[in-house]
PDB file of C-alpha atoms in Angstrom:
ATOM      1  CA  UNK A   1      -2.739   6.131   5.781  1.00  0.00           C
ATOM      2  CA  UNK A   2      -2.146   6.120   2.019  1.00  0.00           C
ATOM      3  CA  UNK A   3      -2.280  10.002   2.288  1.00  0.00           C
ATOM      4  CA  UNK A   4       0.491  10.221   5.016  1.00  0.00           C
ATOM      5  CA  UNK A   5       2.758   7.578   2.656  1.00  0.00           C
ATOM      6  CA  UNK A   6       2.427   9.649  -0.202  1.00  0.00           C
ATOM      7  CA  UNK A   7       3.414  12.667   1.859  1.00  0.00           C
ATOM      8  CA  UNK A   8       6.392  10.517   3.024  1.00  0.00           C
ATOM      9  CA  UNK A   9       7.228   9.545  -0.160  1.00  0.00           C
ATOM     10  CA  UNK A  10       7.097  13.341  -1.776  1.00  0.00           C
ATOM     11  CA  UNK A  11       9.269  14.202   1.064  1.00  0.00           C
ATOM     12  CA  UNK A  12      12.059  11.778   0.701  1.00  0.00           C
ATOM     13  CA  UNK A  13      12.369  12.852  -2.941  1.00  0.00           C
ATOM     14  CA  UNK A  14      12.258  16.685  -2.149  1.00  0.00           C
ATOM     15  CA  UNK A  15      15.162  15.492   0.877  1.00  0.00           C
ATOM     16  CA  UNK A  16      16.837  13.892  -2.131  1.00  0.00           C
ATOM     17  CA  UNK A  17      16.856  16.661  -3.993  1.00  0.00           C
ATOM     18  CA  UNK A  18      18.330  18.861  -1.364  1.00  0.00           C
ATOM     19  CA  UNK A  19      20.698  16.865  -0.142  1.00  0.00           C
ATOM     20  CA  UNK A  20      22.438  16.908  -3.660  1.00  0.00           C
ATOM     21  CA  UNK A  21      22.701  20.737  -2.614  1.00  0.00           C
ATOM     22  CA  UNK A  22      24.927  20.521   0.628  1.00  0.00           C
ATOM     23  CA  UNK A  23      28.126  21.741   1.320  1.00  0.00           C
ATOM     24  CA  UNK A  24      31.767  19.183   1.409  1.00  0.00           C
ATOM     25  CA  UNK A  25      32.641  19.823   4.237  1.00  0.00           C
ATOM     26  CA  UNK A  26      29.950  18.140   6.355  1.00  0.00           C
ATOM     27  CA  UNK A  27      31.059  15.499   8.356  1.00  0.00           C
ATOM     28  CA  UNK A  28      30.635  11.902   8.178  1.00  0.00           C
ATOM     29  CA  UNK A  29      30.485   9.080  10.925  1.00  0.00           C
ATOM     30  CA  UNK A  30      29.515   5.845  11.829  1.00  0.00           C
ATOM     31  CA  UNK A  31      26.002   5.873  14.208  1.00  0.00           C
ATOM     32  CA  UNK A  32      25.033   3.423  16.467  1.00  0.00           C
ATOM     33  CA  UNK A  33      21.255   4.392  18.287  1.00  0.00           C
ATOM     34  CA  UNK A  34      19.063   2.697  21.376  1.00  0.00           C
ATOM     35  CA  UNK A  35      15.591   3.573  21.209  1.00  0.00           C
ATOM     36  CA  UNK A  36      12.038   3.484  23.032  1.00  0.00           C
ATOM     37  CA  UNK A  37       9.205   2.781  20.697  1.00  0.00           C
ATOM     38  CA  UNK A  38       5.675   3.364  21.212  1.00  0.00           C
ATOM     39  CA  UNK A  39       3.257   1.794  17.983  1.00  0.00           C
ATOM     40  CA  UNK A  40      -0.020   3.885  17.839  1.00  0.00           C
ATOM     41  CA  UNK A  41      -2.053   1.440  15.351  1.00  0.00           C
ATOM     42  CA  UNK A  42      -4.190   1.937  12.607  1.00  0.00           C
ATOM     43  CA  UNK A  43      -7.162  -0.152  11.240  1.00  0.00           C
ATOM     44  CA  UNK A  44      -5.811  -2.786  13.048  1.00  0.00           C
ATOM     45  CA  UNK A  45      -6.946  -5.605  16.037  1.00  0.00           C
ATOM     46  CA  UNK A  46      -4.220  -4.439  18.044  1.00  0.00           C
ATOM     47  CA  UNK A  47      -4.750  -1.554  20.765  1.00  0.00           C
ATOM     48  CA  UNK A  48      -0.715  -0.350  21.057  1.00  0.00           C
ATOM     49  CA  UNK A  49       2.648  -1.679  20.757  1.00  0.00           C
ATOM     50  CA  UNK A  50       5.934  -1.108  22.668  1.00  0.00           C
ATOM     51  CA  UNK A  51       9.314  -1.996  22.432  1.00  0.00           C
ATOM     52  CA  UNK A  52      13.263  -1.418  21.997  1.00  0.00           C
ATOM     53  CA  UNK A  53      15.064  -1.061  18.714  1.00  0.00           C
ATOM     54  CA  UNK A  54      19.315  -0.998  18.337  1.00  0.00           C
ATOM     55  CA  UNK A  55      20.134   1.010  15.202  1.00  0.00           C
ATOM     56  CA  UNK A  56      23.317   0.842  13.099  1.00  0.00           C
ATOM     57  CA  UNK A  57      23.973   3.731  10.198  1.00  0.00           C
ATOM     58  CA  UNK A  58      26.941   3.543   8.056  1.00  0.00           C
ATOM     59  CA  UNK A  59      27.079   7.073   5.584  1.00  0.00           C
ATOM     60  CA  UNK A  60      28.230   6.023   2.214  1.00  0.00           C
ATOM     61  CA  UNK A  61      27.714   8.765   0.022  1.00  0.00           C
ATOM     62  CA  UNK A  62      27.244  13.028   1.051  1.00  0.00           C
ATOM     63  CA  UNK A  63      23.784  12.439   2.921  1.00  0.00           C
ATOM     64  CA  UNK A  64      23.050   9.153   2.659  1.00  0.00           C
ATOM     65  CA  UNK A  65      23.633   6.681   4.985  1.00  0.00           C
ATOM     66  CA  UNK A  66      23.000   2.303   5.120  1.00  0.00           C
ATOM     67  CA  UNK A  67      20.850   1.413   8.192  1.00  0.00           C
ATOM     68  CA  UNK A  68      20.498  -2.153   9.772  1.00  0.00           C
ATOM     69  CA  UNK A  69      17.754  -2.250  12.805  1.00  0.00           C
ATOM     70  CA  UNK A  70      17.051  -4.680  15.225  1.00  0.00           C
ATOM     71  CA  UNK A  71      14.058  -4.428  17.506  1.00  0.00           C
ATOM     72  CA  UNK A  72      11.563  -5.973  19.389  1.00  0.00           C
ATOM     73  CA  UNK A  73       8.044  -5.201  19.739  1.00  0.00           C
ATOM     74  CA  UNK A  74       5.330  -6.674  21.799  1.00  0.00           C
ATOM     75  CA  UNK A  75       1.324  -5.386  21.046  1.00  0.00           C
ATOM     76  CA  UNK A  76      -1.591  -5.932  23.113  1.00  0.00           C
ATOM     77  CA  UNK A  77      -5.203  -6.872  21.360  1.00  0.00           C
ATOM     78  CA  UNK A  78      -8.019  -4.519  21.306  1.00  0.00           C
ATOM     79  CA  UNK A  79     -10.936  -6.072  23.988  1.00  0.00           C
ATOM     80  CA  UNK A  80     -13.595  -5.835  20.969  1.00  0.00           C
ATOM     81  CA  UNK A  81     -10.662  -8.566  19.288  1.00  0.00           C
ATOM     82  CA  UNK A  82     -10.166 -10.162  22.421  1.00  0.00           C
ATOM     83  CA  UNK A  83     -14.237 -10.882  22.934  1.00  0.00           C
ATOM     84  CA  UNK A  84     -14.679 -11.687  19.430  1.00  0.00           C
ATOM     85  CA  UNK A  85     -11.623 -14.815  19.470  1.00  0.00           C
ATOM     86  CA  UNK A  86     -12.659 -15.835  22.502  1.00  0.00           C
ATOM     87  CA  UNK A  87      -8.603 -17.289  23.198  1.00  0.00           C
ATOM     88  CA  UNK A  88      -7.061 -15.252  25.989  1.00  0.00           C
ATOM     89  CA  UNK A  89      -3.661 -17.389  25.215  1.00  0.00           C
ATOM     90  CA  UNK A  90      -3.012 -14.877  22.469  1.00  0.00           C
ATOM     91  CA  UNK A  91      -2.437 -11.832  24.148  1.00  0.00           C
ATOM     92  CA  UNK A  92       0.694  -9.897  23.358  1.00  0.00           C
ATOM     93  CA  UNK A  93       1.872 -11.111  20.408  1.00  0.00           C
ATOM     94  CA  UNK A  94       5.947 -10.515  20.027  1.00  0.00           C
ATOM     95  CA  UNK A  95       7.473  -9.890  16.653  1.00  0.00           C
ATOM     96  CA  UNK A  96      11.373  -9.271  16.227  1.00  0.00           C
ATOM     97  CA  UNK A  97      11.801  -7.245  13.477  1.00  0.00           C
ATOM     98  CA  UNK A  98      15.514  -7.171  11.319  1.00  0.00           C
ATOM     99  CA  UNK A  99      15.493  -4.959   8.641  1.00  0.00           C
ATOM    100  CA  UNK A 100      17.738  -2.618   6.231  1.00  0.00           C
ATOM    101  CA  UNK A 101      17.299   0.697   5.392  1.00  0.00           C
ATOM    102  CA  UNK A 102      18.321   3.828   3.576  1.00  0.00           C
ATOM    103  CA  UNK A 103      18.479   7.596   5.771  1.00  0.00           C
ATOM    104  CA  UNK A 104      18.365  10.850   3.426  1.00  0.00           C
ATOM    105  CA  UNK A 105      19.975  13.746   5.477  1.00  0.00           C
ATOM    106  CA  UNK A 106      16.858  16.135   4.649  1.00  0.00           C
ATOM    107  CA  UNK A 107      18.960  19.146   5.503  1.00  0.00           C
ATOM    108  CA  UNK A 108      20.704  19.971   9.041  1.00  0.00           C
ATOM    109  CA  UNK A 109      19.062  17.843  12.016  1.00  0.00           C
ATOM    110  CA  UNK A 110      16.190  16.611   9.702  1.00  0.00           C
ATOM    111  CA  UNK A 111      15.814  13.213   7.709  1.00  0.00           C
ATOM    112  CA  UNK A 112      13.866  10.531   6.068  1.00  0.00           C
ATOM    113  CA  UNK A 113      14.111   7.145   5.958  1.00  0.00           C
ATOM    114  CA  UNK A 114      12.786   3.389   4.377  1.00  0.00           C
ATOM    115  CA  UNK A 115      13.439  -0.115   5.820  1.00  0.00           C
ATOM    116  CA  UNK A 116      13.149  -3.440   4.302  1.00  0.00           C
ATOM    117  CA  UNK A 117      12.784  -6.724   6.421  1.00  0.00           C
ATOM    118  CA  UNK A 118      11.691  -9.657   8.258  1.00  0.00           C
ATOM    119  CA  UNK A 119       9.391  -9.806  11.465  1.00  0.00           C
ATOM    120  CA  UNK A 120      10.465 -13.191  13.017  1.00  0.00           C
ATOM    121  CA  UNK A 121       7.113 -14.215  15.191  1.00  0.00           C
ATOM    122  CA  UNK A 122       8.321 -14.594  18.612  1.00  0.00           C
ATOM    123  CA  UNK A 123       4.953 -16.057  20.190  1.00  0.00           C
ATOM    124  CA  UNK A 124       1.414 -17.066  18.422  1.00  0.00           C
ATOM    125  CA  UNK A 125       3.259 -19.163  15.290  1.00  0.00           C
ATOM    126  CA  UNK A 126       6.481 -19.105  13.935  1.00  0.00           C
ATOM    127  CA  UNK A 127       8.055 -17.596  10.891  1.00  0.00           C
ATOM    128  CA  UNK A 128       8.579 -14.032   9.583  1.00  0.00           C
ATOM    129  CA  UNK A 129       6.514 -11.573   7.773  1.00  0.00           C
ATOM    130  CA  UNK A 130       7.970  -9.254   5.310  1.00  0.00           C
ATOM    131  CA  UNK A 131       8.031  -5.987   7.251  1.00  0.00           C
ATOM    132  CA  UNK A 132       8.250  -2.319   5.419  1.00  0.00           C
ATOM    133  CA  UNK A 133       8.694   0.982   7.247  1.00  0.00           C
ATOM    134  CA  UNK A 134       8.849   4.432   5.767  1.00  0.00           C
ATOM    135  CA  UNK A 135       9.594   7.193   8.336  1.00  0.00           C
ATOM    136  CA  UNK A 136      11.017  10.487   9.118  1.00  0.00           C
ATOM    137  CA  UNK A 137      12.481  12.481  12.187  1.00  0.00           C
ATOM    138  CA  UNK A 138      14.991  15.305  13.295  1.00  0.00           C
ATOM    139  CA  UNK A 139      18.205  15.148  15.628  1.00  0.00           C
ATOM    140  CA  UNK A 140      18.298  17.374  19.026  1.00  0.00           C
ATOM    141  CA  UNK A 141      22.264  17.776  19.353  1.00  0.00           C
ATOM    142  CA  UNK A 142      23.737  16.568  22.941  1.00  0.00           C
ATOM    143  CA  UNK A 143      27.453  16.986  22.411  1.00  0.00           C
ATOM    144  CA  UNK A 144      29.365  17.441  19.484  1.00  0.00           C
ATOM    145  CA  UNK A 145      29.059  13.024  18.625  1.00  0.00           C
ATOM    146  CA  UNK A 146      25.926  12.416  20.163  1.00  0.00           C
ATOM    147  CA  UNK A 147      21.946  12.891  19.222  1.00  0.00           C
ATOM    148  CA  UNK A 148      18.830  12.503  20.535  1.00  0.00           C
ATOM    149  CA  UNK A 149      16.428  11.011  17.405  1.00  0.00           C
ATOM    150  CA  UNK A 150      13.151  12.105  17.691  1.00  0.00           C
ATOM    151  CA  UNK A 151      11.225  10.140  14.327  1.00  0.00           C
ATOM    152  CA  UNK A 152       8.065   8.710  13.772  1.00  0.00           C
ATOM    153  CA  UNK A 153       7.650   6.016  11.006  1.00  0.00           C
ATOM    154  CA  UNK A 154       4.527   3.944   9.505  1.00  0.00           C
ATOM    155  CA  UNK A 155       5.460   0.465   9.066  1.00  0.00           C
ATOM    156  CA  UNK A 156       3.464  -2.918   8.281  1.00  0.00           C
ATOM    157  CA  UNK A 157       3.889  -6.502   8.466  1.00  0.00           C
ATOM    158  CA  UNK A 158       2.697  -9.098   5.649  1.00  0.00           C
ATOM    159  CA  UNK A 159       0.115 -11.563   5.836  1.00  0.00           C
ATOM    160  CA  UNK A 160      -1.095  -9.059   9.062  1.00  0.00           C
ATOM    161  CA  UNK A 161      -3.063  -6.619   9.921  1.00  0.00           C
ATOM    162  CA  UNK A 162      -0.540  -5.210  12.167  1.00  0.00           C
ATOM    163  CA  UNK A 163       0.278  -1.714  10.850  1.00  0.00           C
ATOM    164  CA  UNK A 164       1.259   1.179  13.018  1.00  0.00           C
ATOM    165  CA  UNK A 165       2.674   4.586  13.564  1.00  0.00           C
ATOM    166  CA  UNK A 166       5.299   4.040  15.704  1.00  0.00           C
ATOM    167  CA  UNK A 167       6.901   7.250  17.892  1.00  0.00           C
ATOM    168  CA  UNK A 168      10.487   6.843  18.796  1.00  0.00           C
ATOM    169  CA  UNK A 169      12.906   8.400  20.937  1.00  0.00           C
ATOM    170  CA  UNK A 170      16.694   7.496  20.406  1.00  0.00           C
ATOM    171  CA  UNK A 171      19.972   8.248  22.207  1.00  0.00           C
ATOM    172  CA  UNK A 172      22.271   8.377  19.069  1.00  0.00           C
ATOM    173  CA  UNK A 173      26.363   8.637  19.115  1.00  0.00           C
ATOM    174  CA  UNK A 174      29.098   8.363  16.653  1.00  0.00           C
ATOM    175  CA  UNK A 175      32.622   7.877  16.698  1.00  0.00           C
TER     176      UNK A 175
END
């Protein structure tokens, strides 16, 4: 996993660096997204997650856009976890994450991302975990203001071992 962050990481920078290189007269708009998520985990006591997530994107300079998310994701436990606790009451634990972001327009349809937050605990305690994401993803065009977003991000929670690679498929529109 430290492999694929890097990767990530070296991409964003490279998108950075591009994005400096784009034309003025790209247009900018205000994005508001619905997704389906799917969390594929890794070395982790959960088996997979699903959920919903409402995206906001604001641009604010050529390229670069301000995202707030809010989701919700519910995972189920692995049986080897489940055998090993012994406490069926603790199935599906529900997180609600909130968090803010930066999007890098990687060139035309393509773009990376990283998200900042909380993970309010919705069942099995209470609280939030700090919650990071790093992602990225491309845009299949559906009229001239409106996007499917096709991304795939690794994010973690604090104090957890819930990490995953999460898939995501987004209607997207702008106005």
């Amino acid at each position: 996993m430290k492999r694929l962050l890097v990767c990530m990481l070296m991409f964003a920078a490279i998108s950075i660096a591009h994005a400096q290189r784009r034309g003025s007269d790209d247009k900018q708009s205000a994005f508001l997204g619905a997704a389906f998520e799917l969390g594929l985990p890794s070395n982790s006591p959960i088996s997979v997650g699903y959920g919903a997530s409402l995206k906001g994107e604001v641009p604010f300079a050529q390229s670069v856009a301000l995202t707030l998310t809010a989701a919700y994701m519910s995972y189920s436990y692995n049986d080897s976890f489940i055998s090993f606790a012994g406490t069926p009451q603790v199935l599906h634990p529900q997180f609600a994450p909130l968090k803010a972001g930066i999007r890098f327009q990687a060139g035309p349809g393509f773009y990376t991302e990283a998200e900042l937050g909380e993970a309010i605990r919705l069942n099995n305690g209470s609280g939030g975990l700090f919650d990071y994401s790093v992602g990225l993803g491309f845009f299949v065009p559906v009229d001239r203001k409106s996007v499917l977003d096709i991304g795939i991000r690794y994010e973690a929670y604090s104090e957890t071992q819930y990490r995953q690679t999460a898939l995501k498929v987004a209607y997207r529109f702008g106005w």
